[in-house]
PDB file of C-alpha atoms in Angstrom:
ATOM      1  CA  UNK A   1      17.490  -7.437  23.574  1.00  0.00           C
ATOM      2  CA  UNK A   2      20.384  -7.655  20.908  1.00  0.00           C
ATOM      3  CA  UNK A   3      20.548  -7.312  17.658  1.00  0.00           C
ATOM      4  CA  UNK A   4      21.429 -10.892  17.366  1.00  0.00           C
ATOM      5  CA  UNK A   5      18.522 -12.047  20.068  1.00  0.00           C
ATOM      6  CA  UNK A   6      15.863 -10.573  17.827  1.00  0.00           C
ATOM      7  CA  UNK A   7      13.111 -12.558  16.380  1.00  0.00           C
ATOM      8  CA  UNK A   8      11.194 -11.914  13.446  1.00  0.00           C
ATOM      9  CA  UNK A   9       8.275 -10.863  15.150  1.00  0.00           C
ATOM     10  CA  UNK A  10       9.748  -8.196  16.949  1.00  0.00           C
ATOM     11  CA  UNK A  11       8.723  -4.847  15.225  1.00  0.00           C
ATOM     12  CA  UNK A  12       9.154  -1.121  15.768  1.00  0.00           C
ATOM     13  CA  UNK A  13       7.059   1.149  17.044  1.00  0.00           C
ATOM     14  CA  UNK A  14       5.172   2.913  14.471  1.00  0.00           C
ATOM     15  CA  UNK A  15       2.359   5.014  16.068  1.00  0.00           C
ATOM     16  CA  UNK A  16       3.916   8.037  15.343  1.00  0.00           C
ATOM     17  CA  UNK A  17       4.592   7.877  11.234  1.00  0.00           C
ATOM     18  CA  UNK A  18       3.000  10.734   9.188  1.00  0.00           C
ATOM     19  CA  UNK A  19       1.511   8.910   6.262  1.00  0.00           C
ATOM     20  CA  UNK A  20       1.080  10.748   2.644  1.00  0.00           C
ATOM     21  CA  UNK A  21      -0.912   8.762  -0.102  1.00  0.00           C
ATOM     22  CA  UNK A  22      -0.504   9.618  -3.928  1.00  0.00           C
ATOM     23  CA  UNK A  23      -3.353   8.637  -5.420  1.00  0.00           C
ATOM     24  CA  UNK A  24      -5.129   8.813  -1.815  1.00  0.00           C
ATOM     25  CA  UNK A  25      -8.524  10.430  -3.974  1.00  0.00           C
ATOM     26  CA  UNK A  26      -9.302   6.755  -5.513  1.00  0.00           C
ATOM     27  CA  UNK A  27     -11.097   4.404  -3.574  1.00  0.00           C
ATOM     28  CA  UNK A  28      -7.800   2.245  -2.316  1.00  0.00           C
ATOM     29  CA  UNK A  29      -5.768   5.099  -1.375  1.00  0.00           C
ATOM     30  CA  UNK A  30      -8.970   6.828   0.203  1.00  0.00           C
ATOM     31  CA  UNK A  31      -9.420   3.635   2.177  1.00  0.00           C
ATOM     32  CA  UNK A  32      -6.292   3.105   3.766  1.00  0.00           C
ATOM     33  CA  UNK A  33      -6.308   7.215   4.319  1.00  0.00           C
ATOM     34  CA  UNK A  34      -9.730   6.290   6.741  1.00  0.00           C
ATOM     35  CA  UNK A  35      -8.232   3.361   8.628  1.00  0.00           C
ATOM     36  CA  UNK A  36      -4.542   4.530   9.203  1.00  0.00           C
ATOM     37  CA  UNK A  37      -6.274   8.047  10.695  1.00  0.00           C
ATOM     38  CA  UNK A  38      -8.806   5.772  13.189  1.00  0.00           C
ATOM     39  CA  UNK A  39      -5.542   4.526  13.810  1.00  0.00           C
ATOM     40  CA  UNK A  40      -4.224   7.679  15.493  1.00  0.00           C
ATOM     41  CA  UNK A  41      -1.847   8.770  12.208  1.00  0.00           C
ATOM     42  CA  UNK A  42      -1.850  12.366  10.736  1.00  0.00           C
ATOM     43  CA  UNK A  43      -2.568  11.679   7.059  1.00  0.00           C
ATOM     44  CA  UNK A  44      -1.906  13.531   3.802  1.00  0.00           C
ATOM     45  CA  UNK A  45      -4.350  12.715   0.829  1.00  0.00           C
ATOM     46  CA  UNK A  46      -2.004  13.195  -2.340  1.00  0.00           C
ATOM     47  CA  UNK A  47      -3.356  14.559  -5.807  1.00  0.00           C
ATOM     48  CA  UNK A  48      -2.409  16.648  -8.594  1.00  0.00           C
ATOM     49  CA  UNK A  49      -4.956  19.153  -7.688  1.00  0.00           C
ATOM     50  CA  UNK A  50      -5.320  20.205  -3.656  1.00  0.00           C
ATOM     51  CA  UNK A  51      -8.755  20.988  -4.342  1.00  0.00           C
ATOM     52  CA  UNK A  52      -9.534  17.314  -5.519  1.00  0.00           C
ATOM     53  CA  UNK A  53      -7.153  15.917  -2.815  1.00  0.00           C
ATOM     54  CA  UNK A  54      -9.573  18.556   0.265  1.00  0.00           C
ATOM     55  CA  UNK A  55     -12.394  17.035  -0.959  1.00  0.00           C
ATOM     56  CA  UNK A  56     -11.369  13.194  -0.854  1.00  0.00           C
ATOM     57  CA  UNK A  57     -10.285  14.273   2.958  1.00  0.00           C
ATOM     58  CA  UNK A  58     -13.694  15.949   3.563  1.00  0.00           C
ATOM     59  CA  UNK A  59     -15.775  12.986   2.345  1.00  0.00           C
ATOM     60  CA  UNK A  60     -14.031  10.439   4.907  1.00  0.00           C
ATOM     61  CA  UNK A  61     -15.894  12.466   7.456  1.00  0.00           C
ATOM     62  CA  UNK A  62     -14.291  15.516  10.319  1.00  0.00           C
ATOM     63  CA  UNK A  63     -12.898  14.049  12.926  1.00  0.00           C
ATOM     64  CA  UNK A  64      -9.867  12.459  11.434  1.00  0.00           C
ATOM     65  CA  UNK A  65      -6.285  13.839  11.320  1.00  0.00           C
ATOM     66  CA  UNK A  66      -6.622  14.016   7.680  1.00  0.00           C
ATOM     67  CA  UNK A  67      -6.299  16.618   4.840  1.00  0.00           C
ATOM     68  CA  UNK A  68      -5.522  16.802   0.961  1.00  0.00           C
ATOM     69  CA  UNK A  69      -3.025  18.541  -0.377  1.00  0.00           C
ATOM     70  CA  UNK A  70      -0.906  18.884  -4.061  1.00  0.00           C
ATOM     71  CA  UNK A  71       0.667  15.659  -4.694  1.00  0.00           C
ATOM     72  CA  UNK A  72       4.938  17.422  -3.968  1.00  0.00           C
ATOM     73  CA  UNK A  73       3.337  18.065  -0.005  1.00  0.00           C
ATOM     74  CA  UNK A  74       1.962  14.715   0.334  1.00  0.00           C
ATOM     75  CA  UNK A  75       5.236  13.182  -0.280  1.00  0.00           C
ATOM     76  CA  UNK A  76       7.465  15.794   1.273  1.00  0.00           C
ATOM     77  CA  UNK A  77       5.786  15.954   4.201  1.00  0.00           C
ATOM     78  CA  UNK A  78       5.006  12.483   5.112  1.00  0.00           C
ATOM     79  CA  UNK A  79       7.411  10.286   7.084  1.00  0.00           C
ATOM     80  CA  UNK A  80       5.790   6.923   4.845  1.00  0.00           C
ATOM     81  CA  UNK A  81       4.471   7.556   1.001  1.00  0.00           C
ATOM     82  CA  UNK A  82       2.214   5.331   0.268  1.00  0.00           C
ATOM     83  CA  UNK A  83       1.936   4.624  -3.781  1.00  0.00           C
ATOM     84  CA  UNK A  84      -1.869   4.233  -4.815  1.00  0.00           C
ATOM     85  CA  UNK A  85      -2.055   5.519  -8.078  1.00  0.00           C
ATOM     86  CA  UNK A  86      -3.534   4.110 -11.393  1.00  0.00           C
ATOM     87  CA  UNK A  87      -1.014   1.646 -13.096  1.00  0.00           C
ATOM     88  CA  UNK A  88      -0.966   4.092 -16.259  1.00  0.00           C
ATOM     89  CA  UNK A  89       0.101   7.117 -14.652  1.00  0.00           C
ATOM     90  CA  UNK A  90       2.468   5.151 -12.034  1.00  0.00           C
ATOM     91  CA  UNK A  91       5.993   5.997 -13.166  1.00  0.00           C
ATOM     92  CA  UNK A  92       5.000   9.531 -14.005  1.00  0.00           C
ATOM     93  CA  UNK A  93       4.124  10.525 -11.180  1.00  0.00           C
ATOM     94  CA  UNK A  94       6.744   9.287  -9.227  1.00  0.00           C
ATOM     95  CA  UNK A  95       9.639  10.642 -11.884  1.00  0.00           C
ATOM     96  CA  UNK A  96       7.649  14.044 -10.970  1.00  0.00           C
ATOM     97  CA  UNK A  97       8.200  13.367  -7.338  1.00  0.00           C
ATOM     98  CA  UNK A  98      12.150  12.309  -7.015  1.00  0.00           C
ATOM     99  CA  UNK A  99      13.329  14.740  -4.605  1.00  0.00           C
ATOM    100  CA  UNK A 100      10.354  15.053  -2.518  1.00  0.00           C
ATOM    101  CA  UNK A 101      10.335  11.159  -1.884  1.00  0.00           C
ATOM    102  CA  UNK A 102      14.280  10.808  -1.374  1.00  0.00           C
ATOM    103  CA  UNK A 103      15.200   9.286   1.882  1.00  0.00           C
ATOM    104  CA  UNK A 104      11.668   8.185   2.462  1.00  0.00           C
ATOM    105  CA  UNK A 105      10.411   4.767   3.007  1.00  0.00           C
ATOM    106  CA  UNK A 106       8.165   4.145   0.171  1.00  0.00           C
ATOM    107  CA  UNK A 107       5.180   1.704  -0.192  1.00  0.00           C
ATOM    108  CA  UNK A 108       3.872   0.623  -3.696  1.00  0.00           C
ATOM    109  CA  UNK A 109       0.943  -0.635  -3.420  1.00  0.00           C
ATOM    110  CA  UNK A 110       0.020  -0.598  -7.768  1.00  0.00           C
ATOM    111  CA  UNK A 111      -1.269  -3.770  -9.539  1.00  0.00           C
ATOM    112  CA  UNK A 112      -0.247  -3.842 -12.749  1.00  0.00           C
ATOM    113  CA  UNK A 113      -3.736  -5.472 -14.392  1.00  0.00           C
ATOM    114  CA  UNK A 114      -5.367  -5.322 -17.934  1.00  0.00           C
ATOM    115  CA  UNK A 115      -8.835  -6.300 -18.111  1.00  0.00           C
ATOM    116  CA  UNK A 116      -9.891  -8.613 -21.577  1.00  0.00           C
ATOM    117  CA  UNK A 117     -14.003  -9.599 -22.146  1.00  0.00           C
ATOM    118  CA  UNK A 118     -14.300 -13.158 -21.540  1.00  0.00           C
ATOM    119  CA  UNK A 119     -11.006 -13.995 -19.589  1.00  0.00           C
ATOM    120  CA  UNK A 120     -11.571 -11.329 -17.165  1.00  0.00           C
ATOM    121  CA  UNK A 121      -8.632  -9.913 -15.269  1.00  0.00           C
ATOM    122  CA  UNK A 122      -4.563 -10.507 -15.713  1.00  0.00           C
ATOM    123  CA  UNK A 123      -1.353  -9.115 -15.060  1.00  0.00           C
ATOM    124  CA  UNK A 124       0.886  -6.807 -17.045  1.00  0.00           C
ATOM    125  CA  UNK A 125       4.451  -7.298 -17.898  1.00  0.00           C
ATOM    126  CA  UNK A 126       6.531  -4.753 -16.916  1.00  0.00           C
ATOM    127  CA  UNK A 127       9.537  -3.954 -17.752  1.00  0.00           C
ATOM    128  CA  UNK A 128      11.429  -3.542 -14.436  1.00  0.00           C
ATOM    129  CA  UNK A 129       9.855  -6.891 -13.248  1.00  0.00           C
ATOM    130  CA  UNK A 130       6.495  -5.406 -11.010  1.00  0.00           C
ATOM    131  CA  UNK A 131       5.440  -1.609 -10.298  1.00  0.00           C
ATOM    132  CA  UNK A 132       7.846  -2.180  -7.459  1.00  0.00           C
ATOM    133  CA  UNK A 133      10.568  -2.451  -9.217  1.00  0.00           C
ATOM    134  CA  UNK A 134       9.670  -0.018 -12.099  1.00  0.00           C
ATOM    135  CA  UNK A 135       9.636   2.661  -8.045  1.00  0.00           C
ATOM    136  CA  UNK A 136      12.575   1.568  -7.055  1.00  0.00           C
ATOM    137  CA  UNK A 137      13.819   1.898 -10.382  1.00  0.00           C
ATOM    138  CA  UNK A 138      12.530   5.745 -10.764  1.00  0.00           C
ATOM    139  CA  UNK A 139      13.300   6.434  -6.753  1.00  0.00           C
ATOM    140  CA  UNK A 140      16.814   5.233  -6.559  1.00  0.00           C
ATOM    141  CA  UNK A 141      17.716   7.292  -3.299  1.00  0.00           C
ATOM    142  CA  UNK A 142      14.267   6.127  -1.845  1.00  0.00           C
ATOM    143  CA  UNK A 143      13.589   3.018   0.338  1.00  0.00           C
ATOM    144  CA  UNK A 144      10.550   1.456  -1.943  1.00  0.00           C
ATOM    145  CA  UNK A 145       8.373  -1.467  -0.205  1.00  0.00           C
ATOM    146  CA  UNK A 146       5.643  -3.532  -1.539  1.00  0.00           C
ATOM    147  CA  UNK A 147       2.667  -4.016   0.722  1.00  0.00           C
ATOM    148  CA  UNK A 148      -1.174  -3.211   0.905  1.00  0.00           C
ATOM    149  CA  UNK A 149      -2.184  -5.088  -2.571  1.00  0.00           C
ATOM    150  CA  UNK A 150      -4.564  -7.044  -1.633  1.00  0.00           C
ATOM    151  CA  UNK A 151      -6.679  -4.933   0.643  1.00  0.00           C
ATOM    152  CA  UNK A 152     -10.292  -4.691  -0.441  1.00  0.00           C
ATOM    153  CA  UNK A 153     -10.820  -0.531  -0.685  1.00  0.00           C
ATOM    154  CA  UNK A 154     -14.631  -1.549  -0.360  1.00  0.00           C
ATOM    155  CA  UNK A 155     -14.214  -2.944   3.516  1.00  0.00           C
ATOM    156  CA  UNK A 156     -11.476  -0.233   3.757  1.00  0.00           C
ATOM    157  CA  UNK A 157     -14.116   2.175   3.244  1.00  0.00           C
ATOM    158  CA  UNK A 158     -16.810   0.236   5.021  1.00  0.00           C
ATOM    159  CA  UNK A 159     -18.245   2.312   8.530  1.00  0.00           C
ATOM    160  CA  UNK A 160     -19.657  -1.134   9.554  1.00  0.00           C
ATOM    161  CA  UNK A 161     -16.354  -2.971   9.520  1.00  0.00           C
ATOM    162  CA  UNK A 162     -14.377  -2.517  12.922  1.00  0.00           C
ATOM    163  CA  UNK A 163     -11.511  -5.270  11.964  1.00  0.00           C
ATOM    164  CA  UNK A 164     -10.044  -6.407   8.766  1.00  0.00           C
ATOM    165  CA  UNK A 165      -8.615 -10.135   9.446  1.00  0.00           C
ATOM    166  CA  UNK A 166      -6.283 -10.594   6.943  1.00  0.00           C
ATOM    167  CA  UNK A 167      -2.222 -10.423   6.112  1.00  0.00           C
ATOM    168  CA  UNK A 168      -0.566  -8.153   4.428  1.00  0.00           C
ATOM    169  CA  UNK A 169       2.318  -9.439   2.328  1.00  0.00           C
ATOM    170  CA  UNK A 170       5.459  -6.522   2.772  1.00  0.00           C
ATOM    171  CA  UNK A 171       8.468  -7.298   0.150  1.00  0.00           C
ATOM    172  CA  UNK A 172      11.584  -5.483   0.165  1.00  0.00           C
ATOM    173  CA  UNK A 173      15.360  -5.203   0.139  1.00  0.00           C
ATOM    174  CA  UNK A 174      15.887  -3.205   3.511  1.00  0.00           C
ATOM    175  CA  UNK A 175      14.781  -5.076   6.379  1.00  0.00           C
ATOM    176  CA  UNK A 176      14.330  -1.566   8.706  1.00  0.00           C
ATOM    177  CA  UNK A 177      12.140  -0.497   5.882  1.00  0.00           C
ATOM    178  CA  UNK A 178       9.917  -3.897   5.680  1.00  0.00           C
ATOM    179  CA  UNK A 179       9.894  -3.986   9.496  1.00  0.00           C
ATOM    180  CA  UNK A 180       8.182  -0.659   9.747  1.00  0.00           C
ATOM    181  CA  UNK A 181       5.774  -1.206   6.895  1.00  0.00           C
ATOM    182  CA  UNK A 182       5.063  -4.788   9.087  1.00  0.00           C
ATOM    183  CA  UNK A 183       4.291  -2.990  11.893  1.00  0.00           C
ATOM    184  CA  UNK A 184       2.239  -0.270   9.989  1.00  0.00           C
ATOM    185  CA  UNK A 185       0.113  -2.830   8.766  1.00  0.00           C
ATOM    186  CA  UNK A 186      -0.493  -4.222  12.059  1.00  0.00           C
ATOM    187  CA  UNK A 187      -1.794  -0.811  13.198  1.00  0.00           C
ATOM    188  CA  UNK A 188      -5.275  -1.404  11.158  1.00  0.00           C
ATOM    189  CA  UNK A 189      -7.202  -3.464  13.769  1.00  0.00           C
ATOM    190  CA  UNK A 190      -7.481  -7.339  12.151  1.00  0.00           C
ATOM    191  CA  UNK A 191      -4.523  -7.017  10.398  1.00  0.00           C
ATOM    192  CA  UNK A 192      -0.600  -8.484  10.605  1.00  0.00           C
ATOM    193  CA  UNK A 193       2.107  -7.611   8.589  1.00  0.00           C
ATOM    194  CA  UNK A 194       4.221 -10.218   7.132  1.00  0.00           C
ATOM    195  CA  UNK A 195       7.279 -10.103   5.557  1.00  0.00           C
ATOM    196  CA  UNK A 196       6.888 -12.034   1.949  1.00  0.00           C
ATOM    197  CA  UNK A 197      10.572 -11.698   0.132  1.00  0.00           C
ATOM    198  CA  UNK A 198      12.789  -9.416  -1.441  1.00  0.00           C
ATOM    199  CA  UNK A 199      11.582  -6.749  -3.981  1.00  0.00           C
ATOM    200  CA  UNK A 200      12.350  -8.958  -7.047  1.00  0.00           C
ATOM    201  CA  UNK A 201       9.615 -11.130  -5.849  1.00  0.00           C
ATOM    202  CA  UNK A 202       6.484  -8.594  -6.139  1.00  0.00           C
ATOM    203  CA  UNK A 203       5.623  -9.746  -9.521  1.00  0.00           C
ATOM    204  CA  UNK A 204       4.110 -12.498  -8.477  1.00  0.00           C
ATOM    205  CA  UNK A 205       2.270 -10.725  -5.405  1.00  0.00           C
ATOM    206  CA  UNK A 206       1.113  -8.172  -8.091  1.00  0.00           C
ATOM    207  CA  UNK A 207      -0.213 -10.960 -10.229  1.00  0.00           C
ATOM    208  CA  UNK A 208      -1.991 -12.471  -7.795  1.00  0.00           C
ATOM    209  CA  UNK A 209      -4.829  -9.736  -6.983  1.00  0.00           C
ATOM    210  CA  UNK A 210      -5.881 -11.133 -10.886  1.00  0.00           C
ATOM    211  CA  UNK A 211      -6.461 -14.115  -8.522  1.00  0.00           C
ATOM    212  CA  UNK A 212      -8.357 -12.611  -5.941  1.00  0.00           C
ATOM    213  CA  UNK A 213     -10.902 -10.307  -7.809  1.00  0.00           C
ATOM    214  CA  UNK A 214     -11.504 -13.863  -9.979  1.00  0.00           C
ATOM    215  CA  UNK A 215     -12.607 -15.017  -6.442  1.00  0.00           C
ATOM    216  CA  UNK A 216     -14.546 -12.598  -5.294  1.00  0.00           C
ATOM    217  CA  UNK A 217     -16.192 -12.324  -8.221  1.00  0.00           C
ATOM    218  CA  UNK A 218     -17.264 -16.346  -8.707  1.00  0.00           C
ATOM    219  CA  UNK A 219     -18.422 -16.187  -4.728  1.00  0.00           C
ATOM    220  CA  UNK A 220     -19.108 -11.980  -3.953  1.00  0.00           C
ATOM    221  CA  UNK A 221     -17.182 -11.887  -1.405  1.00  0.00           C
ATOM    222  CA  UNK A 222     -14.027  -9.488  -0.623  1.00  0.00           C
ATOM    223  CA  UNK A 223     -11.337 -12.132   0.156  1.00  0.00           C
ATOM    224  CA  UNK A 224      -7.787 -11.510   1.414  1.00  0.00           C
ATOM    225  CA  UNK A 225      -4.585 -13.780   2.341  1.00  0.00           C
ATOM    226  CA  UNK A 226      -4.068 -15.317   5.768  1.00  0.00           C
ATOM    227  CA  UNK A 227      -0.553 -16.927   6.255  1.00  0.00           C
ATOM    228  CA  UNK A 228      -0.705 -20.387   8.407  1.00  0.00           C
ATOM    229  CA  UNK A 229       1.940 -21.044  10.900  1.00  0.00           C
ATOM    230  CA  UNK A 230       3.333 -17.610  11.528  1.00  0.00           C
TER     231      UNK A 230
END
């Protein structure tokens, strides 16, 4: 098939990606770490301390192609950096990482959220536009993606939960990069990756996980996005 004879829903092959997470010891980074190793990947667990990083490895049980390691090996070493680190330490930690994540596809998967009693959840301005944009911003000779933000870490982490049926909304500016984070997504069993816009429109997809904790909060469930008519 030719370039010009693709569709959209042809998508690479991604079986083989290594897969780093920074900020893989919280309970969202740990969670994708579990499903993309059932999934047959050889995954890093990023932190600032490799003894912190080994243990988060250890707890998702032996078995798995998984390990922890110092945050610089996690992204050096990993063919796809996944970005799960607290909002506050988010550009930090990736100005610390610059060389190790150049010429790597990178996915931010940071919600920029405050918390206030009696209103509950809602989104931070940033000054780049989303955490996205703040990456790209910080990782200029990286290829940053947005994906993964609304993913509940709880069924992530969940033994009893086989498949996850739910999309996962991948924004970005290079269309080999958001094909491959597409088809990464679709490697969790339940889940489709689908492409949701250019980077300057992860604000709003950001925002929106203020939208979904409001829900499963009012009806305790853990609810996700399904896109009609794709």
């Amino acid at each position: 098939m030719t370039e010009q004879q693709k569709t959209p829903y042809d998508l690479p092959d991604a079986s083989g990606l290594s897969i780093g997470i920074l900020g893989g010891t919280g309970d969202q980074g740990k969670g994708l770490a579990r499903r993309f190793a059932l999934a047959g990947h050889r995954v890093t667990i990023g932190s600032r301390k490799a003894e912190r990083a080994q243990q988060a490895a250890d707890d998702l049980g032996a078995g798995l192609p998984v390990r922890g390691a110092e945050n610089p090996v996690a992204a050096g070493e990993s063919d796809v950096v996944i970005v799960a680190v607290p909002w506050d330490g988010h550009k930090a930690t990736l100005e610390s990482l610059r060389a190790e994540l150049s010429g790597r596809i990178v996915v931010d998967c940071v919600n920029p959220l405050g918390f206030e009693k009696g209103k509950g959840m809602y989104a931070l301005p940033v000054e780049e536009g989303s955490a996205a944009q703040q990456a790209a911003a910080v990782l200029p000779d990286s290829r940053v993606v947005a994906a993964f933000h609304h993913v509940s870490a709880k069924l992530l982490l969940d033994p009893e939960v086989d498949e996850m049926a739910l999309d996962v909304l991948v924004l970005g500016d290079d269309r080999e990069a958001t094909d491959l984070v597409q088809a990464l997504a679709g490697r969790i069993p339940g889940m489709r990756g689908i492409y949701g816009g250019k980077l300057h429109n992860a604000h709003q997809i950001e925002a929106f996980t203020a939208n979904l904790i409001s829900i499963n909060r009012r009806y305790k469930a853990h609810a996700g996005l399904r896109i009609t008519d794709v």
